[in-house]
Amino acid sequence: APPAPRPGSGAFSAAAGSGRSSRPPHAALRAGAEGPLGWLQGLGSWSRRRELKETLQSLIDASNYGILPFDAAAAAEFDATIAELSGLNPTPEPARSPLFSGEWRLLWTTEKELLFAIEKGLFGLPCTGSSQTIDASSGTLENRILFEQGSYLSVGSSLAEDEEDGARFNFKFGSCSLKWKDIEVPLPPVGAGWGELLYLDEDIRIQRDVRGDLLVAARES
């Protein structure tokens, strides 16, 4: 059966309540710099992004990380929401932005291997979520799928900016380990590729990778 925890849990609305996104960004308040029209446009974009993120959260909550497929209407709404948010991305060259680094929690993905682990668990232990720790300044990325009783599957990677595209980063797996209860074993890390940030702000990240898989994550810290 799919895991009990749901990915959304008010992730976007909670972020708004925390003060990070409960008011327009300072750039939208600098009316003197851009004039009244620029101020209104900035405020409108901020408001629209917030609406779209709320819509995205509702769709994600119903999909359980992506395990439960959307019906045709929801799939169309999801695609349109992702496309519009991508067009309203407030972070130029997001892969080079400090906002890229941090602790991230998976909300939704199309990656089949990850969805399999989330749905099936690990040798009888249910999955409790999936996280990413990104430190762009030190060039490290860790993906971790979490299971009950402190168990996990962890993959560590090197991380580097793409020289030509500020929305893209390159990664290469460098380590892998599996922990089941008190038993931990190393596994061979295999793979490399790139990711492209379609949308990045203080709260969420939308990313597509070299295989075409899509990921939505919420910032933890």
GROMACS .gro file of N, CA, C and O in nm, residues 121-190:
model
  280
  121GLY      N    1   0.847   0.042   0.006
  121GLY     CA    2   0.925   0.038   0.129
  121GLY      C    3   1.054  -0.040   0.112
  121GLY      O    4   1.095  -0.074   0.001
  122LEU      N    5   1.118  -0.070   0.225
  122LEU     CA    6   1.248  -0.136   0.224
  122LEU      C    7   1.242  -0.260   0.313
  122LEU      O    8   1.243  -0.249   0.435
  123PHE      N    9   1.233  -0.377   0.251
  123PHE     CA   10   1.231  -0.504   0.325
  123PHE      C   11   1.133  -0.499   0.442
  123PHE      O   12   1.166  -0.531   0.556
  124GLY      N   13   1.011  -0.455   0.411
  124GLY     CA   14   0.906  -0.454   0.513
  124GLY      C   15   0.894  -0.326   0.591
  124GLY      O   16   0.799  -0.310   0.669
  125LEU      N   17   0.986  -0.232   0.572
  125LEU     CA   18   0.980  -0.106   0.645
  125LEU      C   19   0.918   0.002   0.555
  125LEU      O   20   0.970   0.030   0.447
  126PRO      N   21   0.808   0.065   0.598
  126PRO     CA   22   0.744   0.167   0.515
  126PRO      C   23   0.833   0.290   0.496
  126PRO      O   24   0.915   0.324   0.583
  127CYS      N   25   0.816   0.354   0.383
  127CYS     CA   26   0.888   0.478   0.354
  127CYS      C   27   0.823   0.593   0.431
  127CYS      O   28   0.701   0.601   0.443
  128THR      N   29   0.905   0.683   0.482
  128THR     CA   30   0.855   0.800   0.554
  128THR      C   31   0.882   0.931   0.480
  128THR      O   32   0.846   1.037   0.528
  129GLY      N   33   0.946   0.924   0.364
  129GLY     CA   34   0.971   1.045   0.287
  129GLY      C   35   1.104   1.039   0.214
  129GLY      O   36   1.176   0.939   0.221
  130SER      N   37   1.136   1.147   0.146
  130SER     CA   38   1.262   1.156   0.074
  130SER      C   39   1.313   1.298   0.083
  130SER      O   40   1.235   1.394   0.072
  131SER      N   41   1.444   1.313   0.104
  131SER     CA   42   1.501   1.446   0.124
  131SER      C   43   1.624   1.465   0.037
  131SER      O   44   1.685   1.369  -0.012
  132GLN      N   45   1.660   1.590   0.016
  132GLN     CA   46   1.783   1.628  -0.053
  132GLN      C   47   1.854   1.734   0.028
  132GLN      O   48   1.791   1.827   0.079
  133THR      N   49   1.985   1.720   0.039
  133THR     CA   50   2.068   1.822   0.101
  133THR      C   51   2.163   1.874  -0.007
  133THR      O   52   2.243   1.798  -0.061
  134ILE      N   53   2.152   2.002  -0.038
  134ILE     CA   54   2.230   2.062  -0.145
  134ILE      C   55   2.318   2.172  -0.087
  134ILE      O   56   2.270   2.261  -0.015
  135ASP      N   57   2.447   2.165  -0.116
  135ASP     CA   58   2.541   2.271  -0.079
  135ASP      C   59   2.618   2.307  -0.205
  135ASP      O   60   2.720   2.245  -0.238
  136ALA      N   61   2.567   2.406  -0.278
  136ALA     CA   62   2.627   2.441  -0.406
  136ALA      C   63   2.767   2.497  -0.389
  136ALA      O   64   2.853   2.478  -0.475
  137SER      N   65   2.792   2.568  -0.278
  137SER     CA   66   2.924   2.629  -0.258
  137SER      C   67   3.033   2.524  -0.242
  137SER      O   68   3.147   2.544  -0.283
  138SER      N   69   2.999   2.411  -0.180
  138SER     CA   70   3.097   2.303  -0.164
  138SER      C   71   3.084   2.195  -0.272
  138SER      O   72   3.162   2.101  -0.275
  139GLY      N   73   2.984   2.210  -0.358
  139GLY     CA   74   2.967   2.117  -0.469
  139GLY      C   75   2.921   1.979  -0.429
  139GLY      O   76   2.968   1.879  -0.483
  140THR      N   77   2.825   1.971  -0.334
  140THR     CA   78   2.775   1.841  -0.289
  140THR      C   79   2.623   1.836  -0.292
  140THR      O   80   2.555   1.937  -0.271
  141LEU      N   81   2.572   1.718  -0.319
  141LEU     CA   82   2.428   1.691  -0.320
  141LEU      C   83   2.407   1.551  -0.264
  141LEU      O   84   2.471   1.456  -0.308
  142GLU      N   85   2.319   1.539  -0.165
  142GLU     CA   86   2.286   1.407  -0.110
  142GLU      C   87   2.137   1.382  -0.123
  142GLU      O   88   2.055   1.464  -0.079
  143ASN      N   89   2.101   1.271  -0.186
  143ASN     CA   90   1.962   1.225  -0.192
  143ASN      C   91   1.945   1.114  -0.089
  143ASN      O   92   2.028   1.021  -0.083
  144ARG      N   93   1.837   1.122  -0.014
  144ARG     CA   94   1.815   1.020   0.088
  144ARG      C   95   1.667   0.981   0.089
  144ARG      O   96   1.579   1.067   0.102
  145ILE      N   97   1.639   0.852   0.073
  145ILE     CA   98   1.504   0.798   0.088
  145ILE      C   99   1.496   0.740   0.228
  145ILE      O  100   1.580   0.657   0.267
  146LEU      N  101   1.397   0.782   0.304
  146LEU     CA  102   1.389   0.750   0.446
  146LEU      C  103   1.282   0.644   0.471
  146LEU      O  104   1.175   0.646   0.411
  147PHE      N  105   1.315   0.554   0.563
  147PHE     CA  106   1.223   0.447   0.602
  147PHE      C  107   1.214   0.441   0.754
  147PHE      O  108   1.294   0.505   0.825
  148GLU      N  109   1.118   0.368   0.803
  148GLU     CA  110   1.103   0.355   0.948
  148GLU      C  111   1.226   0.290   1.011
  148GLU      O  112   1.308   0.229   0.943
  149GLN      N  113   1.238   0.308   1.143
  149GLN     CA  114   1.346   0.251   1.225
  149GLN      C  115   1.483   0.301   1.182
  149GLN      O  116   1.583   0.230   1.190
  150GLY      N  117   1.488   0.427   1.136
  150GLY     CA  118   1.616   0.488   1.103
  150GLY      C  119   1.682   0.434   0.979
  150GLY      O  120   1.802   0.458   0.956
  151SER      N  121   1.609   0.363   0.895
  151SER     CA  122   1.667   0.304   0.774
  151SER      C  123   1.661   0.405   0.659
  151SER      O  124   1.578   0.496   0.658
  152TYR      N  125   1.751   0.386   0.562
  152TYR     CA  126   1.755   0.479   0.450
  152TYR      C  127   1.837   0.423   0.334
  152TYR      O  128   1.918   0.330   0.350
  153LEU      N  129   1.816   0.483   0.219
  153LEU     CA  130   1.903   0.466   0.103
  153LEU      C  131   1.959   0.604   0.070
  153LEU      O  132   1.883   0.698   0.047
  154SER      N  133   2.091   0.616   0.072
  154SER     CA  134   2.156   0.746   0.054
  154SER      C  135   2.248   0.743  -0.067
  154SER      O  136   2.325   0.648  -0.085
  155VAL      N  137   2.238   0.847  -0.150
  155VAL     CA  138   2.326   0.861  -0.267
  155VAL      C  139   2.389   0.999  -0.261
  155VAL      O  140   2.318   1.101  -0.261
  156GLY      N  141   2.522   1.003  -0.255
  156GLY     CA  142   2.595   1.130  -0.255
  156GLY      C  143   2.651   1.160  -0.392
  156GLY      O  144   2.695   1.070  -0.463
  157SER      N  145   2.648   1.287  -0.429
  157SER     CA  146   2.693   1.328  -0.562
  157SER      C  147   2.778   1.454  -0.553
  157SER      O  148   2.762   1.535  -0.461
  158SER      N  149   2.863   1.470  -0.652
  158SER     CA  150   2.928   1.599  -0.673
  158SER      C  151   2.834   1.686  -0.755
  158SER      O  152   2.750   1.636  -0.831
  159LEU      N  153   2.849   1.817  -0.740
  159LEU     CA  154   2.756   1.912  -0.801
  159LEU      C  155   2.836   2.028  -0.858
  159LEU      O  156   2.926   2.080  -0.791
  160ALA      N  157   2.806   2.068  -0.980
  160ALA     CA  158   2.878   2.179  -1.042
  160ALA      C  159   2.784   2.259  -1.130
  160ALA      O  160   2.694   2.204  -1.195
  161GLU      N  161   2.805   2.390  -1.134
  161GLU     CA  162   2.728   2.475  -1.224
  161GLU      C  163   2.759   2.440  -1.369
  161GLU      O  164   2.870   2.401  -1.403
  162ASP      N  165   2.658   2.454  -1.453
  162ASP     CA  166   2.682   2.442  -1.596
  162ASP      C  167   2.745   2.573  -1.644
  162ASP      O  168   2.703   2.682  -1.605
  163GLU      N  169   2.848   2.563  -1.726
  163GLU     CA  170   2.922   2.681  -1.767
  163GLU      C  171   2.841   2.771  -1.860
  163GLU      O  172   2.865   2.893  -1.865
  164GLU      N  173   2.745   2.715  -1.931
  164GLU     CA  174   2.673   2.794  -2.031
  164GLU      C  175   2.531   2.830  -1.991
  164GLU      O  176   2.479   2.933  -2.035
  165ASP      N  177   2.466   2.747  -1.910
  165ASP     CA  178   2.325   2.765  -1.878
  165ASP      C  179   2.309   2.785  -1.727
  165ASP      O  180   2.335   2.695  -1.648
  166GLY      N  181   2.265   2.904  -1.686
  166GLY     CA  182   2.250   2.935  -1.545
  166GLY      C  183   2.135   2.866  -1.476
  166GLY      O  184   2.120   2.875  -1.354
  167ALA      N  185   2.049   2.799  -1.551
  167ALA     CA  186   1.939   2.722  -1.492
  167ALA      C  187   1.975   2.575  -1.474
  167ALA      O  188   1.897   2.499  -1.416
  168ARG      N  189   2.093   2.535  -1.523
  168ARG     CA  190   2.128   2.393  -1.526
  168ARG      C  191   2.250   2.365  -1.438
  168ARG      O  192   2.339   2.449  -1.425
  169PHE      N  193   2.251   2.246  -1.377
  169PHE     CA  194   2.367   2.201  -1.300
  169PHE      C  195   2.400   2.059  -1.341
  169PHE      O  196   2.315   1.985  -1.391
  170ASN      N  197   2.524   2.020  -1.319
  170ASN     CA  198   2.571   1.885  -1.352
  170ASN      C  199   2.603   1.809  -1.223
  170ASN      O  200   2.650   1.868  -1.124
  171PHE      N  201   2.577   1.681  -1.224
  171PHE     CA  202   2.605   1.600  -1.106
  171PHE      C  203   2.666   1.466  -1.148
  171PHE      O  204   2.647   1.418  -1.260
  172LYS      N  205   2.738   1.407  -1.053
  172LYS     CA  206   2.795   1.275  -1.073
  172LYS      C  207   2.791   1.202  -0.940
  172LYS      O  208   2.838   1.252  -0.839
  173PHE      N  209   2.732   1.080  -0.941
  173PHE     CA  210   2.723   1.002  -0.819
  173PHE      C  211   2.862   0.965  -0.769
  173PHE      O  212   2.949   0.924  -0.848
  174GLY      N  213   2.880   0.978  -0.637
  174GLY     CA  214   3.011   0.947  -0.580
  174GLY      C  215   3.008   0.846  -0.469
  174GLY      O  216   3.110   0.784  -0.436
  175SER      N  217   2.891   0.827  -0.406
  175SER     CA  218   2.880   0.731  -0.296
  175SER      C  219   2.736   0.684  -0.286
  175SER      O  220   2.643   0.753  -0.328
  176CYS      N  221   2.719   0.565  -0.230
  176CYS     CA  222   2.585   0.510  -0.211
  176CYS      C  223   2.589   0.413  -0.093
  176CYS      O  224   2.684   0.334  -0.080
  177SER      N  225   2.490   0.421  -0.006
  177SER     CA  226   2.483   0.328   0.106
  177SER      C  227   2.339   0.296   0.140
  177SER      O  228   2.249   0.379   0.119
  178LEU      N  229   2.318   0.176   0.190
  178LEU     CA  230   2.186   0.128   0.229
  178LEU      C  231   2.191   0.088   0.375
  178LEU      O  232   2.278   0.010   0.417
  179LYS      N  233   2.100   0.143   0.456
  179LYS     CA  234   2.091   0.108   0.598
  179LYS      C  235   1.953   0.049   0.624
  179LYS      O  236   1.852   0.114   0.598
  180TRP      N  237   1.949  -0.073   0.674
  180TRP     CA  238   1.825  -0.140   0.712
  180TRP      C  239   1.837  -0.180   0.858
  180TRP      O  240   1.921  -0.263   0.895
  181LYS      N  241   1.760  -0.113   0.941
  181LYS     CA  242   1.768  -0.130   1.087
  181LYS      C  243   1.913  -0.105   1.131
  181LYS      O  244   1.963   0.006   1.115
  182ASP      N  245   1.982  -0.205   1.183
  182ASP     CA  246   2.120  -0.185   1.230
  182ASP      C  247   2.225  -0.228   1.130
  182ASP      O  248   2.345  -0.228   1.160
  183ILE      N  249   2.181  -0.266   1.011
  183ILE     CA  250   2.275  -0.315   0.911
  183ILE      C  251   2.296  -0.207   0.804
  183ILE      O  252   2.199  -0.157   0.746
  184GLU      N  253   2.421  -0.172   0.778
  184GLU     CA  254   2.453  -0.073   0.675
  184GLU      C  255   2.556  -0.130   0.579
  184GLU      O  256   2.658  -0.186   0.622
  185VAL      N  257   2.528  -0.119   0.451
  185VAL     CA  258   2.618  -0.174   0.350
  185VAL      C  259   2.643  -0.069   0.241
  185VAL      O  260   2.551   0.005   0.203
  186PRO      N  261   2.765  -0.060   0.190
  186PRO     CA  262   2.792   0.030   0.078
  186PRO      C  263   2.745  -0.033  -0.053
  186PRO      O  264   2.746  -0.155  -0.069
  187LEU      N  265   2.704   0.050  -0.145
  187LEU     CA  266   2.663   0.006  -0.278
  187LEU      C  267   2.742   0.085  -0.383
  187LEU      O  268   2.785   0.197  -0.357
  188PRO      N  269   2.760   0.028  -0.500
  188PRO     CA  270   2.837   0.099  -0.603
  188PRO      C  271   2.757   0.216  -0.660
  188PRO      O  272   2.645   0.196  -0.708
  189PRO      N  273   2.814   0.337  -0.655
  189PRO     CA  274   2.744   0.451  -0.716
  189PRO      C  275   2.768   0.454  -0.866
  189PRO      O  276   2.881   0.449  -0.913
  190VAL      N  277   2.660   0.461  -0.941
  190VAL     CA  278   2.671   0.460  -1.087
  190VAL      C  279   2.578   0.568  -1.143
  190VAL      O  280   2.459   0.568  -1.114
   0.00000   0.00000   0.00000
